[in-house]
Short mmCIF file of C-alpha atoms and ligand atoms in Angstrom, two decimals:
data_model
loop_
_atom_site.label_atom_id
_atom_site.label_comp_id
_atom_site.label_asym_id
_atom_site.label_seq_id
_atom_site.Cartn_x
_atom_site.Cartn_y
_atom_site.Cartn_z
CA MET A 1 128.97 -79.70 -127.87
CA ASP A 2 126.69 -82.66 -128.45
CA GLY A 3 123.22 -82.88 -129.94
CA ASN A 4 123.33 -80.88 -133.12
CA GLY A 5 122.24 -83.85 -135.27
CA ARG A 6 119.35 -84.85 -133.02
CA TRP A 7 118.24 -81.18 -132.79
CA ALA A 8 118.03 -81.19 -136.59
CA LEU A 9 116.34 -84.56 -136.88
CA LYS A 10 113.62 -83.58 -134.44
CA ARG A 11 112.69 -80.68 -136.74
CA GLY A 12 113.09 -82.52 -140.10
CA LEU A 13 116.17 -80.44 -140.88
CA SER A 14 119.63 -81.43 -142.19
CA ARG A 15 122.43 -82.25 -139.79
CA PHE A 16 124.25 -79.18 -141.26
CA GLU A 17 121.20 -77.04 -139.95
CA GLY A 18 121.87 -78.41 -136.54
CA HIS A 19 125.54 -77.58 -136.79
CA ASN A 20 124.62 -74.10 -137.91
CA LYS A 21 122.39 -73.60 -134.92
CA GLY A 22 125.07 -75.00 -132.74
CA ALA A 23 127.49 -72.30 -134.03
CA ASP A 24 124.86 -69.79 -132.59
CA SER A 25 125.09 -71.45 -129.24
CA VAL A 26 128.91 -71.09 -129.44
CA ARG A 27 128.47 -67.38 -129.77
CA THR A 28 125.83 -67.08 -126.97
CA ILE A 29 127.87 -69.11 -124.45
CA THR A 30 131.16 -67.41 -125.33
CA ARG A 31 129.67 -64.08 -124.84
CA ALA A 32 128.09 -65.22 -121.46
CA CYS A 33 131.34 -66.68 -120.25
CA ARG A 34 133.21 -63.38 -120.99
CA ARG A 35 130.50 -61.36 -119.21
CA LEU A 36 130.87 -63.71 -116.23
CA ASP A 37 134.65 -63.29 -116.27
CA ILE A 38 135.25 -67.05 -116.79
CA ARG A 39 139.05 -67.44 -117.12
CA ALA A 40 138.94 -70.00 -119.93
CA LEU A 41 136.47 -71.82 -122.13
CA THR A 42 137.40 -74.86 -124.17
CA LEU A 43 134.97 -75.91 -126.79
CA TYR A 44 135.14 -79.51 -128.15
CA ALA A 45 134.32 -78.53 -131.82
CA PHE A 46 135.81 -81.39 -133.84
CA SER A 47 137.30 -84.59 -132.46
CA GLU A 48 140.07 -86.68 -134.12
CA GLN A 49 137.35 -89.34 -134.56
CA ASN A 50 135.04 -86.86 -136.34
CA TRP A 51 137.27 -87.25 -139.56
CA ASN A 52 135.36 -90.52 -139.87
CA ARG A 53 132.02 -88.83 -140.53
CA PRO A 54 130.68 -88.63 -144.08
CA VAL A 55 132.90 -86.36 -146.27
CA ALA A 56 129.92 -84.04 -146.88
CA GLU A 57 129.43 -83.45 -143.06
CA VAL A 58 133.16 -82.90 -142.44
CA GLU A 59 133.27 -80.43 -145.34
CA SER A 60 130.27 -78.54 -143.98
CA LEU A 61 131.79 -78.36 -140.51
CA MET A 62 135.05 -77.07 -142.01
CA ALA A 63 133.01 -74.37 -143.87
CA LEU A 64 131.11 -73.56 -140.77
CA LEU A 65 134.47 -73.14 -138.84
CA ARG A 66 135.99 -70.96 -141.39
CA ARG A 67 132.90 -68.66 -141.41
CA TYR A 68 133.01 -68.57 -137.61
CA LEU A 69 136.68 -67.56 -137.52
CA LEU A 70 136.06 -64.79 -140.17
CA GLU A 71 132.72 -63.43 -138.64
CA GLU A 72 133.77 -63.64 -134.86
CA ARG A 73 137.27 -62.07 -135.40
CA ALA A 74 136.18 -58.59 -134.71
CA GLU A 75 134.21 -59.57 -131.45
CA ILE A 76 137.03 -61.65 -130.15
CA MET A 77 139.58 -58.89 -130.67
CA GLU A 78 137.20 -56.13 -129.07
CA ASN A 79 136.57 -58.35 -126.09
CA ASP A 80 140.29 -59.01 -125.43
CA ILE A 81 139.86 -62.75 -125.89
CA ARG A 82 142.93 -64.93 -126.71
CA LEU A 83 142.08 -67.70 -129.13
CA THR A 84 144.04 -70.94 -128.90
CA THR A 85 143.62 -74.50 -130.03
CA ILE A 86 144.27 -78.05 -128.70
CA GLY A 87 144.51 -80.90 -131.30
CA ARG A 88 146.16 -82.01 -134.40
CA THR A 89 145.25 -78.85 -136.21
CA HIS A 90 147.92 -79.66 -138.90
CA ARG A 91 145.10 -81.91 -140.24
CA LEU A 92 142.76 -79.02 -140.89
CA PRO A 93 142.28 -77.74 -144.61
CA SER A 94 143.99 -74.50 -145.43
CA SER A 95 140.55 -72.76 -145.59
CA VAL A 96 140.40 -73.20 -141.91
CA SER A 97 144.01 -73.28 -140.77
CA GLU A 98 144.75 -69.93 -142.45
CA PRO A 99 142.13 -67.72 -140.78
CA LEU A 100 142.89 -69.74 -137.58
CA ALA A 101 146.57 -69.02 -137.64
CA ASP A 102 145.74 -65.31 -138.24
CA LEU A 103 143.46 -65.08 -135.34
CA ILE A 104 145.78 -66.97 -132.96
CA ARG A 105 148.64 -64.66 -133.88
CA ASP A 106 146.60 -61.50 -133.66
CA SER A 107 144.82 -62.30 -130.36
CA ALA A 108 147.95 -63.64 -128.76
CA GLY A 109 148.33 -60.62 -126.56
CA ASN A 110 144.69 -60.56 -125.29
CA GLN A 111 144.38 -61.26 -121.69
CA SER A 112 140.67 -61.12 -120.43
CA MET A 113 139.76 -64.75 -121.47
CA ASP A 114 141.12 -67.80 -123.14
CA LEU A 115 138.91 -69.34 -125.84
CA CYS A 116 140.40 -72.61 -126.75
CA LEU A 117 138.94 -74.63 -129.75
CA ALA A 118 139.48 -78.37 -129.54
CA LEU A 119 139.89 -79.20 -133.16
CA SER A 120 141.02 -82.66 -134.54
CA TYR A 121 141.29 -83.23 -130.85
CA GLY A 122 141.53 -86.43 -128.78
CA GLY A 123 142.57 -86.81 -125.17
CA GLN A 124 144.29 -90.18 -125.72
CA GLU A 125 146.05 -88.63 -128.85
CA GLU A 126 147.11 -85.73 -126.60
CA LEU A 127 148.52 -87.94 -124.02
CA GLY A 128 150.05 -90.38 -126.66
CA ASP A 129 151.76 -87.45 -128.43
CA ALA A 130 153.08 -86.08 -125.04
CA MET A 131 154.46 -89.58 -123.93
CA ARG A 132 156.28 -89.91 -127.32
CA ARG A 133 158.02 -86.49 -126.95
CA LEU A 134 158.97 -87.31 -123.43
CA ALA A 135 160.29 -90.77 -124.49
CA GLN A 136 162.25 -89.10 -127.22
CA GLN A 137 163.84 -86.76 -124.65
CA VAL A 138 164.71 -89.60 -122.42
CA ALA A 139 166.13 -91.53 -125.28
CA ASP A 140 168.17 -88.39 -126.27
CA GLY A 141 169.55 -88.28 -122.79
CA THR A 142 168.04 -84.69 -122.13
CA LEU A 143 165.50 -86.06 -119.58
CA ALA A 144 166.02 -88.43 -116.66
CA PRO A 145 163.25 -91.10 -116.44
CA ASP A 146 162.76 -90.09 -112.70
CA ALA A 147 161.95 -86.50 -113.83
CA VAL A 148 158.82 -87.72 -115.66
CA ASP A 149 156.28 -86.90 -112.97
CA GLU A 150 152.59 -85.51 -113.26
CA GLN A 151 153.88 -81.82 -113.61
CA ARG A 152 156.31 -82.66 -116.46
CA ILE A 153 153.58 -84.70 -118.30
CA GLY A 154 151.00 -81.71 -117.82
CA ALA A 155 153.61 -79.40 -119.23
CA GLU A 156 153.87 -81.32 -122.35
CA LEU A 157 150.14 -81.49 -123.23
CA TRP A 158 148.72 -79.36 -125.97
CA SER A 159 146.58 -77.72 -123.14
CA SER A 160 149.53 -76.66 -121.07
CA HIS A 161 148.67 -73.06 -121.56
CA LEU A 162 145.29 -73.38 -119.95
CA PRO A 163 144.49 -73.14 -116.27
CA PRO A 164 143.28 -76.46 -114.37
CA LEU A 165 139.88 -77.66 -115.66
CA ASP A 166 137.19 -76.84 -113.06
CA LEU A 167 133.84 -77.70 -114.89
CA LEU A 168 133.29 -79.98 -117.66
CA ILE A 169 129.79 -79.68 -119.23
CA ARG A 170 128.44 -82.43 -121.59
CA THR A 171 125.14 -81.81 -123.24
CA SER A 172 122.63 -84.14 -124.96
CA GLY A 173 122.14 -86.63 -122.32
CA GLU A 174 125.33 -88.78 -123.05
CA LEU A 175 127.14 -89.83 -119.87
CA ARG A 176 130.65 -90.14 -121.10
CA LEU A 177 133.72 -88.01 -121.73
CA SER A 178 134.21 -89.19 -125.38
CA ASN A 179 137.99 -88.62 -125.20
CA PHE A 180 137.73 -85.05 -124.02
CA MET A 181 140.51 -83.71 -121.75
CA LEU A 182 141.09 -87.08 -119.96
CA TRP A 183 144.10 -86.09 -118.04
CA GLN A 184 142.60 -82.64 -117.14
CA ALA A 185 139.31 -84.05 -116.03
CA ALA A 186 140.96 -85.87 -113.09
CA TYR A 187 139.53 -83.31 -110.54
CA ALA A 188 137.09 -81.50 -112.78
CA GLU A 189 133.40 -81.29 -111.71
CA LEU A 190 131.22 -82.87 -114.32
CA PHE A 191 127.84 -81.66 -115.31
CA PHE A 192 125.63 -83.74 -117.66
CA THR A 193 122.51 -82.19 -119.13
CA PRO A 194 119.92 -83.66 -121.45
CA THR A 195 119.67 -80.35 -123.26
CA LEU A 196 120.86 -80.60 -126.83
CA TRP A 197 123.71 -78.32 -127.68
CA PRO A 198 121.74 -76.00 -130.09
CA ASP A 199 119.27 -75.36 -127.21
CA PHE A 200 122.04 -74.80 -124.59
CA CYS A 201 121.46 -71.12 -123.62
CA GLU A 202 122.65 -68.77 -120.80
CA ASP A 203 120.31 -70.18 -118.29
CA ASP A 204 121.73 -73.65 -118.84
CA LEU A 205 125.16 -72.26 -118.39
CA ASN A 206 124.10 -70.52 -115.23
CA GLU A 207 122.52 -73.78 -113.90
CA ALA A 208 125.80 -75.61 -114.50
CA ILE A 209 127.85 -72.90 -112.75
CA GLU A 210 125.43 -72.80 -109.81
CA SER A 211 125.71 -76.66 -109.58
CA PHE A 212 129.47 -76.21 -109.56
CA ARG A 213 129.37 -73.51 -106.86
CA LEU A 214 127.43 -75.72 -104.52
CA ARG A 215 129.89 -78.70 -104.68
CA GLU A 216 132.60 -79.36 -102.23
CA ARG A 217 135.90 -79.99 -104.00
CA ARG A 218 138.09 -82.11 -101.67
CA PHE A 219 140.86 -83.06 -104.04
CA GLY A 220 141.38 -86.31 -102.13
CA ARG A 221 141.39 -84.61 -98.66
CA THR A 222 138.87 -84.95 -95.84
CA ASP A 223 136.45 -82.16 -94.72
CA GLU A 224 138.55 -81.55 -91.56
CA ASN A 225 141.69 -81.44 -93.61
CA ILE A 226 140.23 -78.60 -95.77
CA GLU A 227 139.01 -76.70 -92.78
CA ALA A 228 142.42 -76.77 -91.12
CA LEU A 229 143.96 -75.63 -94.43
CA LEU A 230 141.48 -72.70 -94.79
CA GLN A 231 142.08 -71.61 -91.20
CA ALA A 232 145.90 -71.77 -91.74
CA ASN A 233 145.57 -69.59 -94.89
CA ASP A 234 143.36 -67.01 -92.97
C1 FPP B 301 128.46 -83.14 -132.10
O1 FPP B 301 127.03 -83.22 -132.29
C2 FPP B 301 128.77 -81.87 -132.59
C3 FPP B 301 129.90 -81.84 -133.51
C4 FPP B 301 130.67 -82.91 -134.06
C5 FPP B 301 130.27 -80.56 -134.05
C6 FPP B 301 130.21 -79.30 -133.12
C7 FPP B 301 130.24 -78.10 -133.92
C8 FPP B 301 129.47 -76.97 -133.65
C9 FPP B 301 128.70 -76.84 -132.45
C10 FPP B 301 129.58 -75.82 -134.64
C11 FPP B 301 130.86 -75.40 -135.17
C12 FPP B 301 131.71 -74.95 -134.07
C13 FPP B 301 132.25 -73.74 -133.89
C14 FPP B 301 133.32 -73.50 -132.94
C15 FPP B 301 131.86 -72.60 -134.75
P1 FPP B 301 126.56 -84.47 -133.15
O2 FPP B 301 126.65 -84.03 -134.61
O3 FPP B 301 127.25 -85.75 -132.85
O4 FPP B 301 125.03 -84.66 -132.65
P2 FPP B 301 124.13 -85.90 -132.58
O5 FPP B 301 124.83 -86.83 -131.46
O6 FPP B 301 122.74 -85.47 -132.12
O7 FPP B 301 124.08 -86.59 -133.87
#
């Protein structure tokens, strides 16, 4: 969700105002995804690297997250949304981790959509942690080195509860993944837009989904391969 700072700067506002407006986009896009019956939405709300921002900005983001968790709670529950997280959430202050834990617990049985917040998240950190856990199991003798395949690695990731990543949207014109879901992005369709996150609205989401819909996903196969597979499944 990139571009909050630039959105604010263009208007002579503080970066906090940009994040605040970004939180409005979070609401708009989550509502739209629920309406569109999107199975899972993961929002990159705070990266592991974002801890290096000025203390005042980190504190204002934490305050915004707390407010979001308290204010959105009723709507999340009413809409049968399961809230989950990926990331080193033990680093979050208790002002955030407490309402977060409450909502994760209370929404655990909801089934219509997964809303996953990436908090203190990094894709390399996710893979590093998974590798360390697997290495420990191998060292303990509970896991054979040969058993460490792609499926086993995927099951060890923070995001193992999520369906495969289909579409990854990056706002604000940056053309990089910035450490987001590196493993999961292997076959995701990428959509880059110059729109700044606070301006990202339902029309922009629809444009991204339409672009996704028109793409041919081959997963390493040829066109003929896929045609034969589809016919065999008919
Ligand atoms: C990146 O934009 C954005 C962030 C580091 C924070 C994202 C947070 C929100 C959208 C609001 C809070 C989240 C929730 C779930 C309520 P930037 O600050 O790097 O923008 P810039 O590149 O234009 O400076």
